[in-house]
Amino acid sequence: KAKSFDIVPGQRAIAHQSTLVLKDVPLFYFPAFYKSLEERPRKSGFLTPNVGNSSRRGQVIGGGYFWAINRSYDLTYRTQYYTRRGFVHQADFAGWVNQRSTFDFSIFTAGANQSLNLRGGHIINLEARSEIGKGWEARGELRQVSALRFRQEFTQSFAEAINSETHSVGYVTKHWRDYGVNFVAQRNVNYQTDTPGDEIVIRKLPEAQFLLREHQWRDLPIWVSLDSSFGLERRTQPLFQTRQFVQRLDIAPRVSTAAHWFGLDLAPSFGIRETSYDSKLVGGKLSGGNLTRSARDFQFDLGLPRLSRVFLAPKWMKAGDKVKHVIEARARYRNVSGVSDFRQIIRFDDTDIIS
């Protein structure tokens, strides 16, 4: 409710001496209240200030500013002051470079507090994507934390507080029919403890992947698939590190078929996996010798006949007058053999883990 309204259709409305009312109960008074009437409103301005209390950081007061740079870019800056921690800052910069490219960058920083033995640090997040053309697409995600302890001090969720990893990846990809090609650069950090430097860093720079999803061979009930990759890998951790570029070649073709027999769904498949490394572990130490791992994988899936029945729906269900209940039972047998040199394999990702 307001004493007067100043309205420009399609642009804005201003309520003078207005009161926010809920069921005739006044909740808040505004000397002037501004409301945009534009279809896509974007206006620079100060954000609503906030005040509060934190059991760990003390009383807090903060504010921010939103800058609508133009139709394609905007910047948001926020700062807060904690009586037990000092100033913290956060900036978000996002935009559309063109119709096919977009990005979103954010950074959070805080200074150190020597009296409370609290370190300063930063958290950086970046997401970007671009449609290059002719079916090619580029995507990237950057996650960087100066220290695990810093993130735990400022996290706002339980899931983030216990998450001890950061993943950064950039890749160029193209998919057509049943085929796919990826070129990947990746860096994963696994923090063992909150002690600086106690971390495992795994890097791919780069890795090329060629994929073939289940592709029917001629008109026969036979499907062929393939996972393959070649990359330059590196693993670094306290007291151990590989060479800058460890070559790894992995090829995994698979042949499968399917049949329906007396109400049973049968789906056997057979695959082999050949993985070649130019480095290995000997007695827990890195060796420059080559290593080839050969695995055979047989899998048999059995689907039993489905049992179903249609019932009259209870009155509280409004979707229809009948409901159907189906029971499906499946059994799977899988055997992987041929791998015996577990202690010699350097682990970079799930490709190296075959048990």
JSON list of N, CA and C in Angstrom, two decimals, residues 148 164 189-201 236-239:
[
{"chain": "A", "resi": 148, "resn": "LEU", "atom": "N", "xyz": [43.38, -26.17, 2.12]},
{"chain": "A", "resi": 148, "resn": "LEU", "atom": "CA", "xyz": [42.17, -26.84, 2.59]},
{"chain": "A", "resi": 148, "resn": "LEU", "atom": "C", "xyz": [41.65, -26.21, 3.87]},
{"chain": "A", "resi": 164, "resn": "SER", "atom": "N", "xyz": [37.63, -33.04, 0.27]},
{"chain": "A", "resi": 164, "resn": "SER", "atom": "CA", "xyz": [39.08, -32.79, 0.32]},
{"chain": "A", "resi": 164, "resn": "SER", "atom": "C", "xyz": [39.71, -32.80, -1.06]},
{"chain": "A", "resi": 189, "resn": "VAL", "atom": "N", "xyz": [43.52, -32.24, -7.34]},
{"chain": "A", "resi": 189, "resn": "VAL", "atom": "CA", "xyz": [44.28, -32.13, -6.11]},
{"chain": "A", "resi": 189, "resn": "VAL", "atom": "C", "xyz": [43.49, -32.81, -5.00]},
{"chain": "A", "resi": 190, "resn": "ASN", "atom": "N", "xyz": [44.13, -33.76, -4.32]},
{"chain": "A", "resi": 190, "resn": "ASN", "atom": "CA", "xyz": [43.52, -34.46, -3.19]},
{"chain": "A", "resi": 190, "resn": "ASN", "atom": "C", "xyz": [44.30, -34.08, -1.94]},
{"chain": "A", "resi": 191, "resn": "TYR", "atom": "N", "xyz": [43.65, -33.32, -1.05]},
{"chain": "A", "resi": 191, "resn": "TYR", "atom": "CA", "xyz": [44.29, -32.87, 0.18]},
{"chain": "A", "resi": 191, "resn": "TYR", "atom": "C", "xyz": [44.21, -33.98, 1.23]},
{"chain": "A", "resi": 192, "resn": "GLN", "atom": "N", "xyz": [45.38, -34.47, 1.68]},
{"chain": "A", "resi": 192, "resn": "GLN", "atom": "CA", "xyz": [45.40, -35.53, 2.68]},
{"chain": "A", "resi": 192, "resn": "GLN", "atom": "C", "xyz": [45.06, -35.01, 4.07]},
{"chain": "A", "resi": 193, "resn": "THR", "atom": "N", "xyz": [45.63, -33.88, 4.43]},
{"chain": "A", "resi": 193, "resn": "THR", "atom": "CA", "xyz": [45.34, -33.20, 5.70]},
{"chain": "A", "resi": 193, "resn": "THR", "atom": "C", "xyz": [45.31, -31.70, 5.42]},
{"chain": "A", "resi": 194, "resn": "ASP", "atom": "N", "xyz": [45.06, -30.90, 6.46]},
{"chain": "A", "resi": 194, "resn": "ASP", "atom": "CA", "xyz": [45.09, -29.45, 6.27]},
{"chain": "A", "resi": 194, "resn": "ASP", "atom": "C", "xyz": [46.48, -28.87, 6.41]},
{"chain": "A", "resi": 195, "resn": "THR", "atom": "N", "xyz": [47.51, -29.71, 6.49]},
{"chain": "A", "resi": 195, "resn": "THR", "atom": "CA", "xyz": [48.89, -29.25, 6.51]},
{"chain": "A", "resi": 195, "resn": "THR", "atom": "C", "xyz": [49.30, -28.82, 5.10]},
{"chain": "A", "resi": 196, "resn": "PRO", "atom": "N", "xyz": [49.83, -27.63, 4.90]},
{"chain": "A", "resi": 196, "resn": "PRO", "atom": "CA", "xyz": [50.22, -27.19, 3.56]},
{"chain": "A", "resi": 196, "resn": "PRO", "atom": "C", "xyz": [51.21, -28.16, 2.92]},
{"chain": "A", "resi": 197, "resn": "GLY", "atom": "N", "xyz": [50.96, -28.52, 1.67]},
{"chain": "A", "resi": 197, "resn": "GLY", "atom": "CA", "xyz": [51.85, -29.41, 0.93]},
{"chain": "A", "resi": 197, "resn": "GLY", "atom": "C", "xyz": [51.51, -30.88, 1.06]},
{"chain": "A", "resi": 198, "resn": "ASP", "atom": "N", "xyz": [50.65, -31.26, 2.01]},
{"chain": "A", "resi": 198, "resn": "ASP", "atom": "CA", "xyz": [50.29, -32.66, 2.18]},
{"chain": "A", "resi": 198, "resn": "ASP", "atom": "C", "xyz": [49.13, -32.97, 1.25]},
{"chain": "A", "resi": 199, "resn": "GLU", "atom": "N", "xyz": [49.45, -33.17, -0.02]},
{"chain": "A", "resi": 199, "resn": "GLU", "atom": "CA", "xyz": [48.42, -33.34, -1.04]},
{"chain": "A", "resi": 199, "resn": "GLU", "atom": "C", "xyz": [48.95, -34.20, -2.18]},
{"chain": "A", "resi": 200, "resn": "ILE", "atom": "N", "xyz": [48.03, -34.81, -2.90]},
{"chain": "A", "resi": 200, "resn": "ILE", "atom": "CA", "xyz": [48.34, -35.59, -4.09]},
{"chain": "A", "resi": 200, "resn": "ILE", "atom": "C", "xyz": [47.81, -34.83, -5.30]},
{"chain": "A", "resi": 201, "resn": "VAL", "atom": "N", "xyz": [48.68, -34.54, -6.24]},
{"chain": "A", "resi": 201, "resn": "VAL", "atom": "CA", "xyz": [48.33, -33.79, -7.44]},
{"chain": "A", "resi": 201, "resn": "VAL", "atom": "C", "xyz": [48.48, -34.71, -8.65]},
{"chain": "A", "resi": 236, "resn": "THR", "atom": "N", "xyz": [52.14, -36.33, -8.31]},
{"chain": "A", "resi": 236, "resn": "THR", "atom": "CA", "xyz": [53.06, -35.75, -7.34]},
{"chain": "A", "resi": 236, "resn": "THR", "atom": "C", "xyz": [52.43, -35.83, -5.96]},
{"chain": "A", "resi": 237, "resn": "GLN", "atom": "N", "xyz": [53.20, -36.28, -4.99]},
{"chain": "A", "resi": 237, "resn": "GLN", "atom": "CA", "xyz": [52.75, -36.34, -3.60]},
{"chain": "A", "resi": 237, "resn": "GLN", "atom": "C", "xyz": [53.98, -36.30, -2.71]},
{"chain": "A", "resi": 238, "resn": "PRO", "atom": "N", "xyz": [53.83, -36.11, -1.39]},
{"chain": "A", "resi": 238, "resn": "PRO", "atom": "CA", "xyz": [54.99, -36.07, -0.51]},
{"chain": "A", "resi": 238, "resn": "PRO", "atom": "C", "xyz": [55.85, -37.33, -0.65]},
{"chain": "A", "resi": 239, "resn": "LEU", "atom": "N", "xyz": [57.15, -37.14, -0.84]},
{"chain": "A", "resi": 239, "resn": "LEU", "atom": "CA", "xyz": [58.14, -38.22, -0.93]},
{"chain": "A", "resi": 239, "resn": "LEU", "atom": "C", "xyz": [58.03, -39.03, -2.21]}
]
